């Protein structure tokens, strides 16, 4: 059996997000978020599910941290619910919301787990969406006001910070095609929102440095590889457009200081309004790049739609698709990390999310023998190891997700967790899956076998 040992200081973790696990959607003074509003509308979410209760983590936090300790993770990635801290987005703060995260951070530190906090995992306060949300340039100062409040309370103890999680999804699914909250369907707004997300990221990194904390700060992007189906110029430029939209709209300004020229040219009048100095602010040095890897795509030209392309999941031989419709393709994970090494200056990286939902059933005791997830994770850990062996500066890996949770438009249908959650039981009973034990062993050995 081949052994894949990881460096001694490699950090193993697991990730979640506030709206997906916390529940308590209107408790302790919390304001409404765009996801509260969106899920409460008919036909938005499969089966009419909402995150109103979700895993009820808000009331089970110590029990959940105890499970993390049992799993042996060295770091836990979570997000902070903006409307729990500032119910109207700006102005009056809610001490009970701050207190929840204060207790979470202390509970983690007492368990020997490094906190890794994301400021924006999509739950913008609805009061700010009513003013235009991320499409409004004021969102930059709203976000830094919120960040300052959170830093003051928690940054003395939080090791890692991310400004945004997957700003691509917020901009292009929230404002572009409207399949996610806030459900706006306007590409001009989407490109403007993308720019404001980038700008607010840069301003927040600047603020964090000014406040003088010792932790690290970065951003989390969903990235993949995009290959043309044929070598025809039409397919090649279609693949470049998709790569520019998903990767380049965020990677390029943050790490290179400009937006991708091919895409800006293609979208013409829809290009965002950029003020003097914006690009310098966006290109603040970051301490790490968070990479969320789930899938890669094969792209071909087709004559309809904004980008005039269609794409198919890329699948490695012997693998298939996940329930989400994503192709399983660990080889492209290696390729992506090497592309970041080669073309983006080899930033310090964490895999901030990687995992899968395969529909493996629970038995009568809620136990899930999820060999499919184990195989998936093993292959992706090996793919990461391979990239590191070729020089990619990867420092840690967070599995998505610690526990089954609210999977956005798919509600509770798709389960990504290492821990099964019984969403029908009032106590949302937690039961570790087979992958929980397998991952615990990987962490203990700091080695992947097979
Ligand atoms: O559940 C999501 C998470 O919120 C962001 N990244 C992808 C995950 C799986 O779809």
XYZ file of C-alpha atoms and ligand atoms in Angstrom:
460
model
C 0.000 0.000 0.000
C 1.444 3.411 -0.967
C 1.802 5.985 1.777
C 1.278 9.711 1.250
C 2.704 11.508 4.295
C 1.862 15.183 4.783
C 4.192 17.813 6.283
C 4.316 17.944 10.067
C 2.718 21.385 10.280
C -0.060 20.571 7.764
C -3.461 21.599 9.139
C -6.421 19.215 8.853
C -9.861 20.675 9.363
C -13.544 20.654 8.533
C -15.806 23.471 7.389
C -19.392 24.722 7.758
C -21.260 28.004 7.222
C -23.602 29.957 9.477
C -26.812 29.834 7.433
C -26.322 26.169 6.595
C -26.044 24.920 10.180
C -27.082 27.461 12.815
C -30.870 27.708 12.585
C -32.270 30.120 15.224
C -32.989 32.363 12.278
C -34.827 35.030 14.269
C -33.536 34.426 17.788
C -31.593 36.696 20.132
C -32.193 39.794 18.044
C -30.852 38.388 14.771
C -31.931 40.356 11.695
C -33.302 38.875 8.484
C -30.741 37.800 5.871
C -31.211 37.560 2.117
C -31.289 33.772 2.527
C -34.065 34.028 5.151
C -36.086 36.141 2.728
C -35.306 33.914 -0.270
C -36.103 30.592 1.403
C -39.381 31.959 2.750
C -40.579 32.594 -0.816
C -42.427 29.809 -2.664
C -40.648 27.635 -5.250
C -37.151 28.902 -4.525
C -35.850 25.832 -2.662
C -36.374 22.116 -3.256
C -39.184 20.773 -1.042
C -39.709 24.263 0.394
C -36.851 23.660 2.860
C -35.416 26.579 4.831
C -32.488 27.159 7.182
C -34.837 28.294 9.968
C -33.694 25.423 12.183
C -31.108 23.603 9.994
C -28.784 21.614 12.323
C -29.791 23.843 15.229
C -26.084 24.374 15.834
C -26.939 27.632 17.623
C -28.275 25.475 20.476
C -25.877 22.519 20.043
C -22.570 24.360 19.721
C -20.679 22.758 22.664
C -21.807 19.278 21.572
C -20.597 20.010 18.035
C -17.204 21.223 19.237
C -16.908 18.024 21.309
C -17.473 16.036 18.090
C -14.759 18.083 16.354
C -12.397 17.224 19.177
C -13.262 13.544 18.816
C -12.557 13.833 15.070
C -9.153 15.302 15.898
C -9.287 18.282 13.535
C -6.676 20.940 14.193
C -8.794 23.769 12.797
C -12.494 24.475 12.252
C -13.700 26.766 9.480
C -17.031 28.468 10.197
C -18.707 31.672 9.107
C -20.145 34.540 11.052
C -23.743 35.543 10.391
C -23.625 39.257 9.618
C -27.290 39.842 10.606
C -26.638 38.203 13.999
C -24.041 40.891 14.713
C -25.697 43.904 13.032
C -29.386 43.070 12.523
C -29.832 45.967 10.086
C -26.399 45.414 8.526
C -24.941 48.671 9.890
C -25.563 50.760 13.006
C -26.687 49.012 16.161
C -24.838 45.841 17.146
C -26.474 42.864 18.838
C -24.392 41.713 21.830
C -26.130 38.320 22.002
C -25.002 37.541 18.450
C -21.418 38.557 19.200
C -21.534 36.534 22.380
C -22.435 33.361 20.462
C -19.269 33.573 18.347
C -17.230 34.631 21.369
C -18.299 31.421 23.125
C -17.658 29.359 19.985
C -14.103 30.709 19.666
C -13.354 29.997 23.333
C -14.895 26.526 23.125
C -12.700 25.762 20.100
C -9.533 27.058 21.754
C -10.286 25.045 24.891
C -10.580 21.972 22.659
C -7.213 22.768 21.026
C -8.823 23.681 17.678
C -7.731 26.769 15.714
C -10.663 28.974 14.672
C -10.848 29.882 10.965
C -13.627 32.452 10.480
C -15.232 33.659 7.240
C -16.972 37.031 7.398
C -19.293 36.563 4.428
C -20.674 33.176 3.520
C -23.601 34.731 1.608
C -26.046 35.812 4.360
C -26.117 39.552 3.654
C -28.571 41.400 5.923
C -31.835 41.893 4.005
C -31.941 45.546 5.144
C -28.823 46.131 3.026
C -30.239 44.230 0.065
C -33.169 46.652 0.263
C -30.587 49.363 -0.508
C -29.215 47.455 -3.512
C -26.965 44.952 -1.728
C -23.596 44.154 -3.278
C -24.515 46.048 -6.454
C -24.407 49.287 -4.411
C -20.900 50.726 -3.928
C -21.825 51.563 -0.326
C -21.620 47.807 0.330
C -17.861 48.321 0.650
C -18.213 50.581 3.699
C -21.090 48.485 5.123
C -18.830 45.444 5.026
C -15.829 47.116 6.627
C -18.068 48.503 9.402
C -19.230 44.947 10.116
C -15.684 43.551 9.854
C -14.381 46.128 12.359
C -17.015 45.098 14.929
C -16.144 41.415 14.491
C -12.373 41.981 14.566
C -12.652 44.006 17.766
C -14.482 41.188 19.485
C -12.710 38.106 18.096
C -9.487 38.881 16.247
C -7.325 38.570 19.349
C -8.082 34.809 19.279
C -8.914 33.838 15.675
C -5.953 32.394 13.750
C -7.350 32.620 10.205
C -9.803 35.006 8.586
C -11.426 34.950 5.180
C -13.255 38.001 3.899
C -15.651 36.287 1.454
C -16.588 32.737 0.585
C -16.987 32.121 -3.153
C -17.803 35.675 -4.268
C -18.422 34.183 -7.732
C -21.521 32.462 -6.377
C -22.826 35.605 -4.686
C -22.328 37.749 -7.785
C -23.279 35.394 -10.589
C -25.822 33.082 -8.984
C -27.270 35.682 -6.615
C -27.348 38.662 -9.008
C -26.628 37.130 -12.450
C -28.898 34.145 -12.967
C -30.863 34.648 -9.761
C -30.945 30.990 -8.703
C -29.542 31.916 -5.283
C -30.435 34.727 -2.889
C -31.161 37.567 -3.393
C -32.601 36.174 -6.663
C -31.798 39.132 -8.938
C -31.397 38.289 -12.638
C -29.210 41.092 -14.023
C -25.706 40.585 -15.412
C -24.784 44.295 -15.180
C -25.596 44.103 -11.454
C -23.663 40.839 -11.178
C -20.455 42.342 -12.600
C -20.821 45.422 -10.423
C -21.448 43.211 -7.372
C -18.313 41.195 -8.213
C -16.263 44.389 -8.232
C -17.695 45.543 -4.895
C -17.039 42.138 -3.352
C -13.425 42.399 -4.510
C -13.099 45.974 -3.308
C -14.625 45.207 0.091
C -12.193 42.297 0.381
C -9.223 44.621 -0.222
C -10.527 47.285 2.182
C -11.058 44.675 4.873
C -7.561 43.237 4.501
C -6.267 46.815 4.797
C -8.369 47.350 7.928
C -7.171 44.102 9.504
C -3.546 45.156 8.981
C -4.247 48.630 10.418
C -5.830 47.076 13.514
C -2.560 45.184 14.020
C -3.656 41.607 14.678
C -1.334 38.638 14.473
C -3.506 36.180 12.578
C -3.677 35.563 8.847
C -6.218 36.904 6.393
C -7.202 35.813 2.890
C -10.194 35.031 0.697
C -11.929 31.801 -0.319
C -12.591 31.208 -4.038
C -14.326 28.347 -5.855
C -11.910 27.372 -8.591
C -11.615 24.717 -11.277
C -9.977 24.014 -14.610
C -11.690 24.711 -17.933
C -10.548 22.862 -21.040
C -11.880 23.391 -24.572
C -13.681 20.410 -26.072
C -11.733 20.754 -29.344
C -8.794 22.834 -30.494
C -11.066 25.033 -32.642
C -10.549 28.768 -31.912
C -14.249 29.051 -30.992
C -13.997 26.346 -28.309
C -10.657 27.618 -27.050
C -11.923 31.156 -26.519
C -15.180 29.845 -24.994
C -13.115 27.920 -22.412
C -11.050 31.023 -21.732
C -14.229 33.055 -21.164
C -15.566 30.582 -18.614
C -12.224 30.403 -16.833
C -12.132 34.212 -16.751
C -15.644 34.418 -15.335
C -15.243 31.820 -12.599
C -11.534 32.026 -11.720
C -10.221 35.213 -13.294
C -12.861 37.731 -12.097
C -11.524 37.179 -8.571
C -8.048 35.658 -8.820
C -6.748 38.195 -11.339
C -7.618 41.434 -9.529
C -6.544 40.035 -6.153
C -3.257 38.495 -7.258
C -2.447 40.458 -10.424
C -4.246 43.775 -10.014
C -6.490 43.713 -13.099
C -9.644 42.077 -14.469
C -9.294 39.517 -17.291
C -9.061 41.479 -20.541
C -10.840 38.910 -22.714
C -13.905 38.926 -20.453
C -14.061 42.710 -20.043
C -13.895 43.040 -23.820
C -16.616 40.417 -24.281
C -19.111 41.970 -21.847
C -18.617 45.538 -23.161
C -21.065 47.910 -21.449
C -21.723 45.448 -18.659
C -18.183 45.872 -17.322
C -18.197 47.221 -13.763
C -17.600 50.853 -12.917
C -14.144 51.065 -11.375
C -12.865 54.165 -9.554
C -9.271 55.360 -9.510
C -7.313 53.460 -6.890
C -9.764 50.532 -6.650
C -7.428 48.003 -8.232
C -4.576 48.869 -5.846
C -6.863 48.328 -2.887
C -8.060 44.992 -4.246
C -4.494 43.817 -4.803
C -3.559 44.024 -1.106
C -1.129 41.226 -0.248
C -3.013 38.348 1.356
C -1.629 35.748 3.747
C -3.302 32.821 2.015
C -5.617 31.882 -0.796
C -8.517 29.607 0.200
C -9.348 27.150 -2.583
C -12.708 25.402 -2.741
C -12.442 22.585 -5.256
C -15.410 20.539 -6.422
C -15.314 20.176 -10.214
C -13.744 21.044 -13.560
C -15.351 21.451 -16.965
C -14.958 20.807 -20.691
C -16.215 23.816 -22.625
C -17.487 24.330 -26.156
C -18.858 27.257 -28.120
C -22.603 27.478 -28.718
C -24.346 30.498 -30.186
C -26.694 31.458 -27.299
C -26.517 33.298 -24.001
C -24.195 35.908 -22.557
C -20.946 33.951 -22.870
C -21.987 31.785 -25.860
C -20.746 28.527 -24.452
C -21.852 25.266 -22.964
C -19.924 23.053 -20.576
C -19.818 19.442 -19.458
C -18.426 17.991 -16.249
C -14.936 16.586 -16.590
C -14.723 13.078 -15.102
C -11.608 10.995 -14.447
C -11.635 7.388 -15.739
C -13.354 5.086 -13.259
C -15.240 7.908 -11.541
C -18.749 9.269 -12.078
C -20.926 12.177 -11.019
C -22.001 13.360 -7.583
C -25.664 13.957 -6.755
C -25.014 17.645 -7.311
C -24.268 16.869 -10.977
C -20.565 17.568 -10.550
C -18.037 15.288 -12.250
C -15.446 13.657 -9.996
C -12.050 14.643 -11.311
C -9.164 14.566 -8.833
C -6.565 14.814 -11.633
C -7.815 18.331 -12.390
C -7.472 19.214 -8.712
C -3.727 18.573 -9.035
C -3.694 20.526 -12.282
C -5.503 23.480 -10.701
C -3.059 23.701 -7.779
C -0.141 23.549 -10.185
C -1.753 26.243 -12.346
C -1.977 28.467 -9.251
C 1.683 27.721 -8.527
C 2.760 28.418 -12.079
C 0.568 31.352 -13.125
C -0.349 33.103 -9.870
C 2.982 33.202 -8.026
C 2.442 30.074 -5.904
C 0.477 31.725 -3.075
C 0.240 30.046 0.314
C -2.945 27.996 -0.022
C -5.472 26.133 2.067
C -8.079 23.845 0.609
C -10.930 25.538 2.420
C -13.584 23.166 1.035
C -13.666 19.825 -0.709
C -16.173 17.037 -0.252
C -19.133 15.308 -1.829
C -22.796 14.282 -1.620
C -23.401 10.806 -3.016
C -26.738 9.795 -1.512
C -25.430 6.996 0.715
C -28.310 5.881 2.962
C -28.466 5.765 6.747
C -29.381 2.514 8.520
C -31.988 2.203 11.284
C -29.488 3.636 13.778
C -28.699 6.600 11.525
C -25.269 5.147 10.716
C -24.014 5.817 7.185
C -21.364 3.515 5.749
C -20.178 6.134 3.256
C -17.407 4.283 1.425
C -18.045 6.507 -1.607
C -17.132 9.622 0.387
C -14.021 7.881 1.749
C -12.912 6.967 -1.784
C -13.618 10.505 -2.969
C -11.656 12.125 -0.137
C -8.760 9.689 -0.422
C -8.404 10.453 -4.144
C -8.529 14.220 -3.540
C -6.054 14.088 -0.635
C -3.691 12.163 -2.917
C -4.220 14.690 -5.716
C -3.319 17.509 -3.315
C -0.291 15.551 -2.138
C 0.832 15.166 -5.732
C 0.592 18.923 -6.320
C 2.580 19.588 -3.137
C 5.254 17.142 -4.293
C 5.549 19.325 -7.402
C 5.910 22.509 -5.396
C 2.389 23.831 -4.725
C 2.438 25.730 -1.408
C -0.489 23.983 0.256
C -0.696 24.328 4.033
C -3.943 22.690 5.084
C -7.175 21.015 4.051
C -10.747 21.518 5.311
C -13.312 18.855 4.404
C -16.753 20.105 3.423
C -18.539 19.471 5.586
C -18.329 18.655 9.268
C -21.996 17.678 9.252
C -24.946 17.318 6.884
C -26.569 20.705 6.465
C -28.794 22.993 4.409
C -27.444 22.713 0.860
C -28.885 26.000 -0.511
C -31.307 25.496 -3.430
C -31.256 21.718 -2.814
C -32.354 22.120 0.802
C -31.707 19.028 2.929
C -31.721 16.600 0.000
C -27.953 16.588 -0.471
C -25.760 15.494 2.430
C -22.089 16.504 2.459
C -21.332 15.691 6.114
C -18.832 13.494 7.924
C -21.590 13.431 10.542
C -25.164 12.434 9.765
C -27.843 14.802 11.072
C -31.399 13.548 11.540
C -33.411 16.508 10.261
C -36.691 14.833 11.283
C -35.711 14.494 14.932
C -36.417 17.483 17.172
C -32.920 17.133 18.692
C -31.294 16.959 15.196
C -29.412 13.875 16.418
C -25.807 13.685 15.202
C -24.286 10.307 14.195
C -20.695 10.087 12.903
C -20.437 8.311 9.538
C -17.782 5.766 8.502
C -15.883 8.662 6.863
C -15.599 10.368 10.267
C -13.549 7.431 11.621
C -11.542 7.171 8.424
C -10.701 10.900 8.482
C -9.804 10.727 12.189
C -7.227 8.068 11.305
C -5.823 10.161 8.411
C -5.359 13.070 10.797
C -3.814 10.906 13.501
C -1.330 9.364 11.020
C -0.920 12.619 9.049
C -0.745 10.188 6.148
C -3.116 8.923 3.479
C -2.838 5.228 2.609
C -3.848 3.609 -0.645
O -22.492 23.953 0.548
C -21.656 24.658 -0.322
C -20.896 25.743 0.431
O -21.746 26.603 1.084
C -20.072 26.536 -0.543
N -19.258 25.689 -1.372
C -19.884 24.566 -2.005
C -20.655 23.755 -0.980
C -21.311 22.532 -1.660
O -22.204 22.954 -2.644
